[in-house]
Tab-separated table of C-alpha atoms in Angstrom:
chain	number	residue	atom	x	y	z
A	120	MET	CA	-0.816	-88.423	20.062
A	121	THR	CA	-1.148	-88.726	24.147
A	122	ASP	CA	-2.196	-92.132	25.823
A	123	SER	CA	-6.157	-90.688	27.218
A	124	LYS	CA	-8.089	-92.880	29.265
A	125	ARG	CA	-11.357	-91.270	27.551
A	126	PRO	CA	-12.975	-93.172	24.955
A	127	LEU	CA	-13.149	-92.132	21.270
A	128	SER	CA	-17.388	-92.098	21.150
A	129	PRO	CA	-19.747	-92.606	23.276
A	130	HIS	CA	-20.163	-96.160	24.769
A	131	LEU	CA	-22.867	-97.577	26.611
A	132	GLN	CA	-21.473	-96.337	30.174
A	133	ILE	CA	-22.399	-92.943	29.134
A	134	TYR	CA	-25.135	-93.006	26.616
A	135	LYS	CA	-28.394	-92.177	27.948
A	136	PRO	CA	-30.827	-94.761	26.210
A	137	GLN	CA	-33.825	-92.858	24.551
A	138	LEU	CA	-37.463	-94.546	23.473
A	139	THR	CA	-36.187	-94.444	20.136
A	140	SER	CA	-33.202	-96.528	20.911
A	141	ILE	CA	-34.383	-98.997	23.054
A	142	LEU	CA	-37.535	-99.860	20.702
A	143	SER	CA	-34.701	-99.966	17.774
A	144	ILE	CA	-32.889	-102.569	19.509
A	145	SER	CA	-36.106	-104.114	20.108
A	146	HIS	CA	-37.253	-104.587	16.967
A	147	ARG	CA	-34.063	-106.227	16.222
A	148	ILE	CA	-33.888	-108.876	18.954
A	149	THR	CA	-37.725	-109.558	17.679
A	150	GLY	CA	-36.642	-110.020	14.465
A	151	VAL	CA	-34.102	-112.317	15.421
A	152	ILE	CA	-36.732	-114.091	17.893
A	153	LEU	CA	-39.167	-115.016	15.208
A	154	SER	CA	-36.873	-116.022	12.726
A	155	GLY	CA	-35.584	-118.703	14.914
A	156	PHE	CA	-38.931	-119.427	16.450
A	157	SER	CA	-39.674	-119.745	12.352
A	158	VAL	CA	-37.745	-123.743	13.164
A	159	MET	CA	-41.123	-124.595	14.312
A	160	ILE	CA	-43.355	-124.289	11.665
A	161	PRO	CA	-42.064	-127.389	9.530
A	162	ILE	CA	-41.644	-129.324	12.980
A	163	THR	CA	-45.633	-128.301	14.074
A	164	LEU	CA	-46.194	-129.427	10.588
A	165	TYR	CA	-44.634	-132.896	11.016
A	166	PHE	CA	-46.401	-133.603	14.064
A	167	ILE	CA	-49.421	-132.647	12.262
A	168	ILE	CA	-49.345	-135.210	9.415
A	169	SER	CA	-47.675	-138.351	11.461
A	170	GLY	CA	-50.869	-139.473	12.689
A	171	GLU	CA	-53.427	-139.055	15.425
A	172	ASN	CA	-51.525	-140.496	18.292
A	173	ILE	CA	-48.582	-138.560	17.763
A	174	PHE	CA	-50.593	-135.185	17.509
A	175	ASN	CA	-52.212	-135.656	20.160
A	176	ASP	CA	-49.137	-136.505	22.375
A	177	PHE	CA	-47.625	-133.173	20.890
A	178	LYS	CA	-50.896	-131.010	21.868
A	179	LEU	CA	-50.534	-132.867	25.290
A	180	ILE	CA	-46.907	-131.628	25.566
A	181	LEU	CA	-47.778	-128.032	24.148
A	182	SER	CA	-50.928	-127.200	26.842
A	183	HIS	CA	-47.739	-127.365	29.889
A	184	HIS	CA	-47.859	-124.152	31.491
A	185	PHE	CA	-44.449	-123.430	30.586
A	186	PHE	CA	-45.195	-123.554	26.751
A	187	LYS	CA	-48.377	-121.956	27.190
A	188	LEU	CA	-46.382	-118.633	28.742
A	189	PHE	CA	-43.800	-119.478	25.860
A	190	PHE	CA	-46.847	-118.730	22.846
A	191	ILE	CA	-48.216	-115.779	25.232
A	192	PHE	CA	-44.268	-114.645	24.505
A	193	ILE	CA	-44.189	-115.260	20.950
A	194	ILE	CA	-47.397	-113.898	20.146
A	195	PHE	CA	-46.122	-110.446	22.223
A	196	VAL	CA	-42.848	-110.685	20.081
A	197	LEU	CA	-44.195	-111.068	16.711
A	198	SER	CA	-47.189	-108.117	17.985
A	199	TYR	CA	-44.422	-105.607	19.065
A	200	HIS	CA	-42.159	-106.403	15.269
A	201	PHE	CA	-45.287	-106.537	13.404
A	202	THR	CA	-46.412	-102.943	15.037
A	203	ASN	CA	-42.667	-101.694	15.207
A	204	GLY	CA	-42.333	-102.568	11.548
A	205	ILE	CA	-45.826	-100.288	10.626
A	206	ARG	CA	-44.019	-97.840	12.779
A	207	HIS	CA	-40.814	-97.737	10.667
A	208	LEU	CA	-42.520	-98.058	7.460
A	209	LEU	CA	-44.463	-94.929	8.245
A	210	TRP	CA	-41.094	-93.256	8.895
A	211	ASP	CA	-39.839	-94.815	5.526
A	212	LEU	CA	-42.203	-92.182	4.353
A	213	GLY	CA	-42.158	-89.467	5.841
A	214	PHE	CA	-44.346	-89.585	8.997
A	215	GLY	CA	-43.940	-89.128	12.534
A	216	LEU	CA	-40.453	-88.295	12.367
A	217	GLU	CA	-40.445	-85.320	14.770
A	218	ILE	CA	-39.577	-85.857	18.353
A	219	LYS	CA	-43.045	-85.680	19.946
A	220	GLU	CA	-44.710	-87.810	17.323
A	221	SER	CA	-41.820	-90.486	17.684
A	222	TYR	CA	-42.011	-90.839	21.505
A	223	LEU	CA	-45.913	-90.591	21.153
A	224	SER	CA	-46.031	-93.637	18.046
A	225	GLY	CA	-43.650	-95.689	20.137
A	226	TYR	CA	-45.897	-96.035	23.418
A	227	LEU	CA	-48.784	-96.277	20.960
A	228	VAL	CA	-46.324	-99.400	19.504
A	229	ILE	CA	-45.985	-100.748	23.340
A	230	ILE	CA	-49.647	-100.290	24.225
A	231	LEU	CA	-51.017	-102.060	20.951
A	232	SER	CA	-48.660	-105.170	21.363
A	233	LEU	CA	-50.008	-105.617	24.767
A	234	LEU	CA	-53.169	-105.142	23.441
A	235	PHE	CA	-52.945	-107.892	20.553
A	236	THR	CA	-51.271	-110.124	23.080
A	237	VAL	CA	-54.121	-109.924	25.811
A	238	ILE	CA	-57.077	-110.099	22.904
A	239	SER	CA	-54.744	-113.286	21.455
A	240	MET	CA	-54.846	-114.826	25.103
A	241	PHE	CA	-58.505	-114.415	24.975
A	242	LEU	CA	-59.036	-115.523	21.970
A	243	PHE	CA	-56.742	-118.818	21.458
A	244	GLN	CA	-57.848	-119.426	25.221
A	245	LEU	CA	-54.071	-119.228	26.914
A	246	GLN	CA	-55.037	-118.805	30.179
A	247	VAL	CA	-52.420	-119.861	32.028
A	248	GLY	CA	-53.132	-121.412	35.852
A	249	PHE	CA	-50.391	-122.780	38.045
């Protein structure tokens, strides 16, 4: 066998990203982010049951602009992962597998995720003003 410098399979340097591949990778990344964020649930419950003074201090910390931006990011991640998960479930049922439908559903996932995030910002009053 000759010593060839060519890659044996397509690598990231020569692979042209497609919407479907980017959304698939993003779906996995958002799943990992949500798994990591789930640690906050018991921590928050601890501060809730620790008493009014500690809870008020916790609320004060979370009202900082950094945490508001973080919560907006988490809401987007959650809405993206949810809508893209529904898209994957529809694929498993055999719907939307054509290229045109796949791209249309991909753009719909992005638009709905942004829309859900903006709606949530107003519902939860997460306006961030510096």
